[in-house]
Tab-separated table of C-alpha atoms in Angstrom:
chain	number	residue	atom	x	y	z
A	29	UNK	CA	104.161	63.665	82.978
A	30	UNK	CA	101.811	66.619	81.679
A	31	UNK	CA	103.155	69.563	82.807
A	32	UNK	CA	99.826	71.119	83.313
A	33	UNK	CA	100.791	74.699	83.779
A	34	UNK	CA	102.454	75.444	80.649
A	35	UNK	CA	99.055	73.982	78.561
A	36	UNK	CA	96.446	76.703	76.698
A	37	UNK	CA	92.962	76.065	77.173
A	38	UNK	CA	92.620	74.362	73.460
A	39	UNK	CA	95.784	72.203	74.601
A	40	UNK	CA	93.871	70.920	77.545
A	41	UNK	CA	90.878	70.146	75.402
A	42	UNK	CA	92.908	68.073	72.722
A	43	UNK	CA	94.401	66.487	75.594
A	44	UNK	CA	91.256	65.378	76.948
A	45	UNK	CA	89.775	64.414	73.902
A	46	UNK	CA	92.711	62.113	73.206
A	47	UNK	CA	92.566	60.856	76.532
A	48	UNK	CA	96.096	61.717	77.230
A	49	UNK	CA	94.674	62.846	80.595
A	50	UNK	CA	91.388	63.116	82.623
A	51	UNK	CA	89.512	66.126	83.891
A	52	UNK	CA	89.953	64.642	87.534
A	53	UNK	CA	93.828	64.797	86.748
A	54	UNK	CA	93.590	68.281	85.527
A	55	UNK	CA	91.314	69.454	88.307
A	56	UNK	CA	93.825	67.980	91.097
A	57	UNK	CA	96.818	69.562	89.116
A	58	UNK	CA	95.163	72.735	89.037
A	59	UNK	CA	94.115	72.923	92.802
A	60	UNK	CA	97.548	71.625	94.028
A	61	UNK	CA	99.481	74.663	91.769
A	62	UNK	CA	96.773	77.136	93.076
A	63	UNK	CA	97.502	76.029	96.809
A	64	UNK	CA	101.418	76.233	96.115
A	65	UNK	CA	101.009	79.685	94.600
A	66	UNK	CA	98.905	81.517	96.982
A	67	UNK	CA	101.372	82.210	99.832
A	68	UNK	CA	103.791	84.178	97.134
A	69	UNK	CA	100.831	85.567	95.150
A	70	UNK	CA	98.038	85.967	97.321
A	71	UNK	CA	95.667	85.544	94.370
A	72	UNK	CA	92.796	83.672	95.431
A	73	UNK	CA	90.249	84.543	97.865
A	74	UNK	CA	89.001	80.663	98.172
A	75	UNK	CA	90.334	77.323	96.573
A	76	UNK	CA	87.582	74.337	96.475
A	77	UNK	CA	89.295	71.051	95.958
A	78	UNK	CA	86.539	69.183	96.460
A	79	UNK	CA	83.963	70.950	94.246
A	80	UNK	CA	86.633	70.829	91.498
A	81	UNK	CA	87.057	67.150	91.938
A	82	UNK	CA	83.193	66.366	92.006
A	83	UNK	CA	82.680	68.578	88.811
A	84	UNK	CA	85.688	67.023	87.062
A	85	UNK	CA	84.559	63.574	87.753
A	86	UNK	CA	80.988	64.679	86.483
A	87	UNK	CA	82.731	65.627	83.259
A	88	UNK	CA	84.797	62.831	82.641
A	89	UNK	CA	81.466	60.748	82.802
A	90	UNK	CA	79.894	63.289	80.319
A	91	UNK	CA	82.960	63.014	77.923
A	92	UNK	CA	82.750	58.978	77.997
A	93	UNK	CA	78.997	59.324	77.313
A	94	UNK	CA	79.579	61.631	73.990
A	95	UNK	CA	78.048	64.768	75.849
A	96	UNK	CA	81.079	66.931	75.916
A	97	UNK	CA	80.497	70.789	76.064
A	98	UNK	CA	82.590	72.990	74.273
A	99	UNK	CA	85.079	73.459	77.490
A	100	UNK	CA	84.178	69.939	78.683
A	101	UNK	CA	86.792	69.264	81.664
A	102	UNK	CA	88.724	72.688	81.501
A	103	UNK	CA	89.287	74.456	85.131
A	104	UNK	CA	88.421	78.252	85.179
A	105	UNK	CA	89.124	80.666	87.533
A	106	UNK	CA	86.195	83.022	88.647
A	107	UNK	CA	86.570	86.787	89.890
A	108	UNK	CA	85.069	86.974	93.387
A	109	UNK	CA	82.617	89.588	91.897
A	110	UNK	CA	80.516	86.570	90.448
A	111	UNK	CA	78.200	84.575	92.472
A	112	UNK	CA	78.660	81.216	92.771
A	113	UNK	CA	76.163	78.883	94.603
A	114	UNK	CA	76.987	78.264	98.018
A	115	UNK	CA	80.561	79.802	97.366
A	116	UNK	CA	81.404	82.655	99.459
A	117	UNK	CA	81.183	86.140	97.524
A	118	UNK	CA	82.789	89.074	98.801
A	119	UNK	CA	83.968	91.413	96.254
A	120	UNK	CA	87.151	91.525	98.442
A	121	UNK	CA	85.651	93.307	100.746
A	122	UNK	CA	85.214	92.917	104.559
A	123	UNK	CA	81.189	93.942	104.400
A	124	UNK	CA	80.435	90.837	102.672
A	125	UNK	CA	82.564	88.280	104.319
A	126	UNK	CA	80.475	85.323	105.072
A	127	UNK	CA	78.042	85.782	102.193
A	128	UNK	CA	77.280	82.631	100.412
A	129	UNK	CA	74.611	83.328	97.303
A	130	UNK	CA	71.726	80.989	96.955
A	131	UNK	CA	71.921	81.533	93.300
A	132	UNK	CA	74.369	81.282	90.392
A	133	UNK	CA	75.828	84.211	88.153
A	134	UNK	CA	74.644	83.642	84.539
A	135	UNK	CA	78.116	83.860	83.265
A	136	UNK	CA	79.384	81.640	85.780
A	137	UNK	CA	76.370	79.087	85.003
A	138	UNK	CA	77.333	79.316	80.984
A	139	UNK	CA	80.565	77.987	81.880
A	140	UNK	CA	79.405	75.300	83.899
A	141	UNK	CA	76.621	74.332	81.387
A	142	UNK	CA	79.773	74.147	78.695
A	143	UNK	CA	81.607	71.626	80.856
A	144	UNK	CA	83.967	73.952	82.799
A	145	UNK	CA	85.276	73.151	86.121
A	146	UNK	CA	85.051	75.367	89.224
A	147	UNK	CA	88.259	75.380	91.709
A	148	UNK	CA	88.291	78.652	93.327
A	149	UNK	CA	87.612	82.512	93.385
A	150	UNK	CA	90.090	85.001	92.546
A	151	UNK	CA	90.974	88.216	94.387
A	152	UNK	CA	90.311	91.562	93.188
A	153	UNK	CA	90.454	95.433	93.987
A	154	UNK	CA	87.411	95.707	96.492
A	155	UNK	CA	84.323	96.305	94.642
A	156	UNK	CA	86.528	96.395	91.561
A	157	UNK	CA	87.600	99.905	92.337
A	158	UNK	CA	91.088	100.036	91.626
A	159	UNK	CA	93.817	99.703	88.862
A	160	UNK	CA	96.626	97.868	90.854
A	161	UNK	CA	94.626	95.154	93.124
A	162	UNK	CA	96.042	96.605	96.371
A	163	UNK	CA	92.909	97.368	97.817
A	164	UNK	CA	91.310	93.958	98.739
A	165	UNK	CA	90.385	93.299	102.085
A	166	UNK	CA	92.929	90.316	102.263
A	167	UNK	CA	95.870	92.800	100.740
A	168	UNK	CA	97.679	93.139	97.662
A	169	UNK	CA	98.026	90.557	94.622
A	170	UNK	CA	101.547	89.976	93.379
A	171	UNK	CA	102.151	89.882	89.672
A	172	UNK	CA	104.277	86.941	88.860
A	173	UNK	CA	106.211	89.169	86.461
A	174	UNK	CA	109.320	91.076	87.645
A	175	UNK	CA	111.747	93.465	86.333
A	176	UNK	CA	114.927	92.370	84.939
A	177	UNK	CA	117.555	92.416	87.850
A	178	UNK	CA	114.982	93.316	90.376
A	179	UNK	CA	113.075	91.560	93.236
A	180	UNK	CA	110.652	94.082	93.488
A	181	UNK	CA	107.149	93.059	93.709
A	182	UNK	CA	104.792	94.520	90.951
A	183	UNK	CA	101.224	95.004	90.709
A	184	UNK	CA	99.150	92.660	88.296
A	185	UNK	CA	96.793	95.513	87.565
A	186	UNK	CA	93.218	96.034	88.661
A	187	UNK	CA	90.518	95.231	89.530
A	188	UNK	CA	90.920	91.860	88.242
A	189	UNK	CA	94.456	91.379	89.178
A	190	UNK	CA	93.689	87.902	90.929
A	191	UNK	CA	92.335	86.370	87.854
A	192	UNK	CA	95.139	87.812	85.781
A	193	UNK	CA	98.214	86.995	88.252
A	194	UNK	CA	96.901	83.184	88.497
A	195	UNK	CA	96.599	82.641	84.878
A	196	UNK	CA	99.929	83.990	84.033
A	197	UNK	CA	101.504	81.828	86.752
A	198	UNK	CA	100.180	78.863	84.492
A	199	UNK	CA	97.207	78.060	87.217
A	200	UNK	CA	94.036	77.649	85.588
A	201	UNK	CA	93.294	77.939	81.551
A	202	UNK	CA	91.207	80.799	81.368
A	203	UNK	CA	89.360	83.027	83.895
A	204	UNK	CA	86.597	85.693	84.294
A	205	UNK	CA	86.856	89.264	85.055
A	206	UNK	CA	84.841	92.539	84.856
A	207	UNK	CA	85.877	95.518	83.199
A	208	UNK	CA	84.539	98.858	84.192
A	209	UNK	CA	87.332	101.262	82.924
A	210	UNK	CA	89.854	98.923	81.928
A	211	UNK	CA	89.887	96.055	84.608
A	212	UNK	CA	90.292	93.232	82.290
A	213	UNK	CA	92.616	94.794	79.623
A	214	UNK	CA	95.103	96.492	81.751
A	215	UNK	CA	95.581	93.641	83.998
A	216	UNK	CA	96.244	91.373	81.004
A	217	UNK	CA	98.560	94.002	79.708
A	218	UNK	CA	100.488	93.830	82.731
A	219	UNK	CA	100.448	90.148	82.990
A	220	UNK	CA	101.288	89.164	79.427
A	221	UNK	CA	97.855	87.593	78.510
A	222	UNK	CA	95.000	88.345	76.221
A	223	UNK	CA	92.104	89.900	78.141
A	224	UNK	CA	88.442	90.917	76.228
A	225	UNK	CA	86.026	93.393	77.341
A	226	UNK	CA	83.012	92.318	74.933
A	227	UNK	CA	80.266	94.860	74.026
A	228	UNK	CA	77.756	96.054	76.750
A	229	UNK	CA	75.124	93.595	77.152
A	230	UNK	CA	77.009	90.815	75.434
A	231	UNK	CA	77.520	89.126	78.785
A	232	UNK	CA	74.952	89.131	81.239
A	233	UNK	CA	75.535	91.105	84.775
A	234	UNK	CA	73.065	89.121	86.535
A	235	UNK	CA	74.476	87.811	89.546
A	236	UNK	CA	77.672	89.755	89.383
A	237	UNK	CA	78.240	92.220	92.211
A	238	UNK	CA	77.719	95.802	90.869
A	239	UNK	CA	80.065	98.612	90.888
A	240	UNK	CA	78.818	101.094	87.970
A	241	UNK	CA	75.744	99.123	86.485
A	242	UNK	CA	76.025	101.166	83.171
A	243	UNK	CA	79.981	100.815	82.639
A	244	UNK	CA	80.561	97.019	83.807
A	245	UNK	CA	81.497	94.505	81.637
A	246	UNK	CA	81.805	91.054	82.227
A	247	UNK	CA	85.008	89.020	79.968
A	248	UNK	CA	87.597	86.672	80.078
A	249	UNK	CA	91.141	86.285	80.538
A	250	UNK	CA	93.239	83.750	78.252
A	251	UNK	CA	96.511	82.771	77.029
A	252	UNK	CA	95.733	83.154	73.338
A	253	UNK	CA	93.403	85.200	71.535
A	254	UNK	CA	91.728	82.045	70.740
A	255	UNK	CA	91.190	80.706	74.242
A	256	UNK	CA	89.593	84.105	74.929
A	257	UNK	CA	87.450	83.801	71.782
A	258	UNK	CA	86.138	80.601	73.120
A	259	UNK	CA	85.516	81.763	76.622
A	260	UNK	CA	83.739	84.926	75.236
A	261	UNK	CA	81.347	82.940	73.298
A	262	UNK	CA	80.506	80.605	75.846
A	263	UNK	CA	79.965	83.584	78.486
A	264	UNK	CA	77.877	85.614	75.857
A	265	UNK	CA	74.163	85.065	75.267
A	266	UNK	CA	70.708	86.634	75.822
A	267	UNK	CA	69.630	86.276	79.578
A	268	UNK	CA	65.753	87.316	80.269
A	269	UNK	CA	67.190	88.176	84.041
A	270	UNK	CA	69.311	91.082	82.701
A	271	UNK	CA	67.355	94.005	80.969
A	272	UNK	CA	70.449	95.379	79.410
A	273	UNK	CA	71.198	91.769	77.862
A	274	UNK	CA	71.467	91.902	73.952
A	275	UNK	CA	68.842	89.713	72.615
A	276	UNK	CA	70.314	88.684	69.233
A	277	UNK	CA	72.550	85.596	68.311
A	278	UNK	CA	76.232	85.200	69.756
A	279	UNK	CA	78.463	84.735	66.355
A	280	UNK	CA	81.156	82.373	65.895
A	281	UNK	CA	83.983	84.298	67.493
A	282	UNK	CA	86.429	81.388	66.980
A	283	UNK	CA	86.627	80.972	63.254
A	284	UNK	CA	87.294	84.792	63.159
A	285	UNK	CA	90.665	84.626	64.931
A	286	UNK	CA	92.244	83.501	61.908
A	287	UNK	CA	89.920	85.064	59.220
A	288	UNK	CA	93.165	87.796	58.465
A	289	UNK	CA	92.749	91.502	58.249
A	290	UNK	CA	93.402	91.951	54.402
A	291	UNK	CA	91.314	94.871	53.247
A	292	UNK	CA	90.705	96.175	56.618
A	293	UNK	CA	91.210	99.766	57.496
A	294	UNK	CA	92.691	99.937	61.087
A	295	UNK	CA	92.507	103.656	62.749
A	296	UNK	CA	95.395	105.431	64.599
A	297	UNK	CA	93.691	108.036	66.995
A	298	UNK	CA	96.181	110.788	67.106
A	299	UNK	CA	94.578	111.584	70.517
A	300	UNK	CA	96.229	108.479	72.092
A	301	UNK	CA	99.813	109.933	71.909
A	302	UNK	CA	99.822	111.402	75.220
A	303	UNK	CA	102.615	113.170	76.628
A	304	UNK	CA	105.106	111.484	79.004
A	305	UNK	CA	104.434	108.303	77.153
A	306	UNK	CA	107.363	105.870	77.398
A	307	UNK	CA	109.204	105.324	74.055
A	308	UNK	CA	108.969	101.591	74.418
A	309	UNK	CA	104.920	101.838	74.398
A	310	UNK	CA	105.052	104.244	71.324
A	311	UNK	CA	107.505	102.105	69.242
A	312	UNK	CA	105.363	98.871	70.011
A	313	UNK	CA	102.093	100.812	69.001
A	314	UNK	CA	103.996	101.782	65.627
A	315	UNK	CA	105.204	98.123	65.153
A	316	UNK	CA	101.855	96.749	65.572
A	317	UNK	CA	100.343	99.166	62.980
A	318	UNK	CA	102.994	97.814	60.450
A	319	UNK	CA	102.499	94.336	61.468
A	320	UNK	CA	98.629	94.945	60.393
A	321	UNK	CA	99.945	96.760	57.186
A	322	UNK	CA	102.185	93.955	56.260
A	323	UNK	CA	99.188	91.564	56.654
A	324	UNK	CA	97.081	93.574	54.171
A	325	UNK	CA	95.235	95.942	56.434
A	326	UNK	CA	95.225	99.670	55.436
A	327	UNK	CA	96.815	102.082	57.916
A	328	UNK	CA	94.385	105.526	58.457
A	329	UNK	CA	95.254	108.145	61.010
A	330	UNK	CA	91.918	109.246	62.768
A	331	UNK	CA	90.724	111.838	65.157
A	332	UNK	CA	88.776	111.107	68.622
A	333	UNK	CA	88.503	114.666	69.913
A	334	UNK	CA	86.667	113.889	72.996
A	335	UNK	CA	88.993	111.627	74.253
A	336	UNK	CA	90.247	113.847	76.671
A	337	UNK	CA	87.434	114.259	78.567
A	338	UNK	CA	87.061	110.698	78.991
A	339	UNK	CA	88.333	110.041	82.447
A	340	UNK	CA	86.980	113.111	84.109
A	341	UNK	CA	83.926	111.704	82.924
A	342	UNK	CA	84.177	108.515	83.900
A	343	UNK	CA	85.358	109.528	87.281
A	344	UNK	CA	82.089	111.128	87.496
A	345	UNK	CA	79.869	108.672	86.445
A	346	UNK	CA	81.137	105.420	87.828
A	347	UNK	CA	81.556	107.003	91.485
A	348	UNK	CA	77.782	108.114	91.036
A	349	UNK	CA	76.615	104.661	89.909
A	350	UNK	CA	78.726	103.096	92.976
A	351	UNK	CA	77.410	105.481	95.598
A	352	UNK	CA	73.495	104.046	94.363
A	353	UNK	CA	74.753	100.718	94.128
A	354	UNK	CA	76.643	100.341	97.296
A	355	UNK	CA	73.721	101.815	99.456
A	356	UNK	CA	72.603	98.476	99.971
A	357	UNK	CA	75.090	97.110	102.323
A	358	UNK	CA	74.152	98.315	105.520
A	359	UNK	CA	74.768	95.098	107.828
A	360	UNK	CA	70.741	94.745	107.614
A	361	UNK	CA	70.020	91.807	105.471
A	362	UNK	CA	73.684	89.855	104.617
A	363	UNK	CA	77.742	90.600	105.149
A	364	UNK	CA	79.112	91.966	108.384
A	365	UNK	CA	77.175	94.110	110.998
A	366	UNK	CA	78.877	96.263	113.659
A	367	UNK	CA	76.388	96.922	116.391
A	368	UNK	CA	75.654	100.776	117.223
A	369	UNK	CA	73.623	102.676	119.507
A	370	UNK	CA	70.532	103.097	117.290
A	371	UNK	CA	70.108	102.154	113.972
A	372	UNK	CA	71.890	105.019	112.200
A	373	UNK	CA	75.025	104.150	114.409
A	374	UNK	CA	74.640	100.795	113.338
A	375	UNK	CA	74.455	101.873	109.560
A	376	UNK	CA	77.632	104.378	110.075
A	377	UNK	CA	79.819	101.610	112.096
A	378	UNK	CA	79.068	98.851	109.689
A	379	UNK	CA	79.843	100.903	106.663
A	380	UNK	CA	82.851	102.803	108.331
A	381	UNK	CA	84.520	99.203	109.194
A	382	UNK	CA	83.148	97.277	106.264
A	383	UNK	CA	84.382	99.410	103.160
A	384	UNK	CA	88.221	100.156	102.522
A	385	UNK	CA	89.731	103.712	101.957
A	386	UNK	CA	89.148	103.801	98.450
A	387	UNK	CA	85.686	102.372	98.199
A	388	UNK	CA	84.381	105.384	100.966
A	389	UNK	CA	86.749	107.650	98.647
A	390	UNK	CA	84.224	106.922	95.511
A	391	UNK	CA	81.307	106.874	97.643
A	392	UNK	CA	81.547	110.156	98.928
A	393	UNK	CA	82.550	111.316	95.449
A	394	UNK	CA	79.679	109.801	93.630
A	395	UNK	CA	77.386	111.042	96.646
A	396	UNK	CA	78.687	114.838	95.861
A	397	UNK	CA	77.799	114.905	92.461
A	398	UNK	CA	74.696	113.470	92.805
A	399	UNK	CA	73.585	115.880	95.315
A	400	UNK	CA	71.426	119.167	94.837
A	401	UNK	CA	72.903	121.793	93.213
A	402	UNK	CA	75.759	119.614	91.737
A	403	UNK	CA	73.958	116.974	89.712
A	404	UNK	CA	73.465	119.343	86.769
A	405	UNK	CA	76.694	120.713	86.865
A	406	UNK	CA	78.571	117.481	87.388
A	407	UNK	CA	76.944	113.948	86.749
A	408	UNK	CA	74.369	115.531	83.836
A	409	UNK	CA	77.531	116.938	82.123
A	410	UNK	CA	79.064	114.064	82.329
A	411	UNK	CA	76.567	112.152	80.596
A	412	UNK	CA	76.706	114.760	77.841
A	413	UNK	CA	79.960	114.052	77.332
A	414	UNK	CA	79.509	110.074	76.998
A	415	UNK	CA	77.064	110.846	74.326
A	416	UNK	CA	79.921	112.864	72.615
A	417	UNK	CA	82.206	110.072	73.172
A	418	UNK	CA	80.042	107.660	71.699
A	419	UNK	CA	79.419	110.226	68.576
A	420	UNK	CA	83.142	110.181	67.983
A	421	UNK	CA	83.448	106.304	67.454
A	422	UNK	CA	80.601	106.134	65.570
A	423	UNK	CA	82.120	108.721	63.067
A	424	UNK	CA	85.486	107.090	63.211
A	425	UNK	CA	83.937	103.624	62.431
A	426	UNK	CA	82.378	104.971	59.243
A	427	UNK	CA	85.875	104.985	57.824
A	428	UNK	CA	87.913	102.458	59.645
A	429	UNK	CA	86.989	98.927	60.955
A	430	UNK	CA	88.916	98.686	63.919
A	431	UNK	CA	91.111	101.075	66.011
A	432	UNK	CA	94.646	100.343	67.263
A	433	UNK	CA	95.968	101.759	70.581
A	434	UNK	CA	98.124	100.926	73.517
A	435	UNK	CA	96.839	99.224	76.205
A	436	UNK	CA	98.351	101.118	79.219
A	437	UNK	CA	100.462	104.287	79.386
A	438	UNK	CA	103.085	102.077	81.337
A	439	UNK	CA	104.144	98.524	82.292
A	440	UNK	CA	103.407	97.288	85.559
A	441	UNK	CA	104.638	99.476	88.567
A	442	UNK	CA	105.736	98.451	92.090
A	443	UNK	CA	103.492	97.781	94.869
A	444	UNK	CA	102.608	100.818	97.005
A	445	UNK	CA	104.424	103.082	94.466
A	446	UNK	CA	101.076	104.757	93.213
A	447	UNK	CA	98.723	103.593	95.703
A	448	UNK	CA	100.528	105.441	98.759
A	449	UNK	CA	100.839	108.667	96.515
A	450	UNK	CA	98.173	110.698	94.789
A	451	UNK	CA	95.451	108.561	93.769
A	452	UNK	CA	94.486	110.716	90.712
A	453	UNK	CA	97.959	108.886	89.513
A	454	UNK	CA	96.616	105.593	90.001
A	455	UNK	CA	93.427	106.909	88.076
A	456	UNK	CA	95.514	107.593	85.119
A	457	UNK	CA	96.209	104.106	84.268
A	458	UNK	CA	92.716	104.283	82.649
A	459	UNK	CA	93.470	106.715	80.410
A	460	UNK	CA	93.313	104.745	77.154
A	461	UNK	CA	90.881	101.990	78.308
A	462	UNK	CA	87.778	103.852	79.425
A	463	UNK	CA	86.608	104.980	76.292
A	464	UNK	CA	85.600	101.872	75.102
A	465	UNK	CA	83.611	101.151	78.511
A	466	UNK	CA	81.670	104.982	78.034
A	467	UNK	CA	81.024	103.898	74.696
A	468	UNK	CA	79.979	100.271	75.518
A	469	UNK	CA	81.861	99.072	72.449
A	470	UNK	CA	84.170	95.857	72.584
A	471	UNK	CA	87.950	95.855	73.450
A	472	UNK	CA	90.698	93.246	73.560
A	473	UNK	CA	94.434	93.746	75.043
A	474	UNK	CA	96.639	91.475	73.124
A	475	UNK	CA	100.540	90.851	74.718
A	476	UNK	CA	102.683	92.164	71.897
A	477	UNK	CA	105.924	92.616	73.383
A	478	UNK	CA	108.461	93.608	76.279
A	479	UNK	CA	109.681	96.751	77.368
A	480	UNK	CA	113.359	97.611	78.158
A	481	UNK	CA	112.817	95.966	81.472
A	482	UNK	CA	111.516	92.912	80.487
A	483	UNK	CA	108.036	93.375	81.352
A	484	UNK	CA	105.098	92.511	79.247
A	485	UNK	CA	103.028	95.275	77.088
A	486	UNK	CA	99.898	95.008	75.190
A	487	UNK	CA	98.439	96.701	72.432
A	488	UNK	CA	94.384	97.116	72.203
A	489	UNK	CA	92.092	96.784	69.719
A	490	UNK	CA	88.567	98.570	69.735
A	491	UNK	CA	85.690	97.881	67.285
A	492	UNK	CA	81.953	98.921	66.674
A	493	UNK	CA	79.301	97.467	68.732
A	494	UNK	CA	78.409	93.696	68.269
A	495	UNK	CA	81.492	93.445	66.159
A	496	UNK	CA	83.561	91.043	67.963
A	497	UNK	CA	84.339	89.041	65.256
A	498	UNK	CA	86.289	91.754	63.714
A	499	UNK	CA	87.869	92.435	66.984
A	500	UNK	CA	89.049	88.952	67.372
A	501	UNK	CA	90.462	89.024	63.636
A	502	UNK	CA	92.468	91.618	64.320
A	503	UNK	CA	93.711	90.410	67.643
A	504	UNK	CA	94.706	87.058	65.997
A	505	UNK	CA	96.742	88.875	63.254
A	506	UNK	CA	98.556	90.840	65.919
A	507	UNK	CA	98.917	87.881	68.096
A	508	UNK	CA	100.499	85.669	64.862
A	509	UNK	CA	102.769	88.877	63.974
A	510	UNK	CA	104.267	89.421	67.418
A	511	UNK	CA	105.179	85.920	68.359
A	512	UNK	CA	104.642	86.445	72.038
A	513	UNK	CA	105.748	83.513	73.945
A	514	UNK	CA	107.592	85.051	76.832
A	515	UNK	CA	106.510	83.828	80.677
A	516	UNK	CA	107.466	84.817	83.857
A	517	UNK	CA	110.480	83.330	85.468
A	518	UNK	CA	109.343	81.196	88.135
A	519	UNK	CA	110.120	82.708	91.597
A	520	UNK	CA	107.239	81.508	93.475
A	521	UNK	CA	106.017	78.219	94.854
């Protein structure tokens, strides 16, 4: 009997093509595994076995007719930020409880057009606001990984922690996420997966619940670099419904994975050597540079001097955009409604009960920095910093082809260990990732090793805008050199 949870996306495609198993068999096994893991990991907001079977049957029929798509018969988990027609989409918030969109997000439609099979929505930090997946209305998601000799439950990272936890536990063969400040790459690093944030506009945002519109990037999680290359390729493409969607052709990202790095120049930014960074992460970073050098790349030290301003700028721009985007949730048109004495009271009660603490905190910050008297002092200044950060990257890419950094400043941490403390400490998790969002350039996290406690660590690859091919080439080289095959020891289900 096939152990489906051990297979990669390309393993499934190969088995389906050889008729070792059917799409229906894969879908049924995936749904069964998802239901078994839910009690321990809390990584799904909904699981739909009937829809999975229906789509899998249609997939088997297409394959039999010689009309198989690029992802034919492969179950894909969908973050609960993407609208799936007729399926409850809540952004893990009480305020959207019961909302079933009458539309399909462009990214999920691209997946279904390629033959992928839907089976469930994954939990997330409420409205994608968080770095640990502890702010979901349905409670925290649990990382399948545990430190050696410890039973402490760890966070999977956020905001796309449900997708990461499910895939790390062997459920599904790919998953969607969104990355506003690191929300794909950080969970990928915490769970031993590959996570990709494409260039801004490469994947349409239409049908995706908005957090910060100029920073949100849909992207995929995968078990391998090649898996994520195919998922990114399928999810990408011009969308006339999204005015920020890139109109150019989608390159062959899958072929780029095996292209190699010989002759490439890899930049090592000195500003990413931060105080207090664990020695495990610094050592892995040096090892990653050495791996690329041994494969023919040239390692170059570079400077990105505006890096130190990235996090403050991000936590002005993102809440400002969030305060505007979330103004639409008032209980009048969809989602939950709490009746009040008058219209204003209804608004206040609906939003107070519908939004969690972290969302309310960011709305208040965003409203403050956009208010009269503070707009120029904070928001406009943050936009100027944003431009300077982009100029830093543009200057760096005149001399290097890619940049290598750590993905996170630590491995996964315990549930409650930071969320219950100063929220600023939680925000620091994005210190290595936010710059790529601010600049709108592609970046990915590749699992490259374990720390002293046996927890996964990732290395981040950043390239210039629209150069996902080089990013996947470097990611493929790192994956080959690292030989990362570690998986969490099963304690759930």
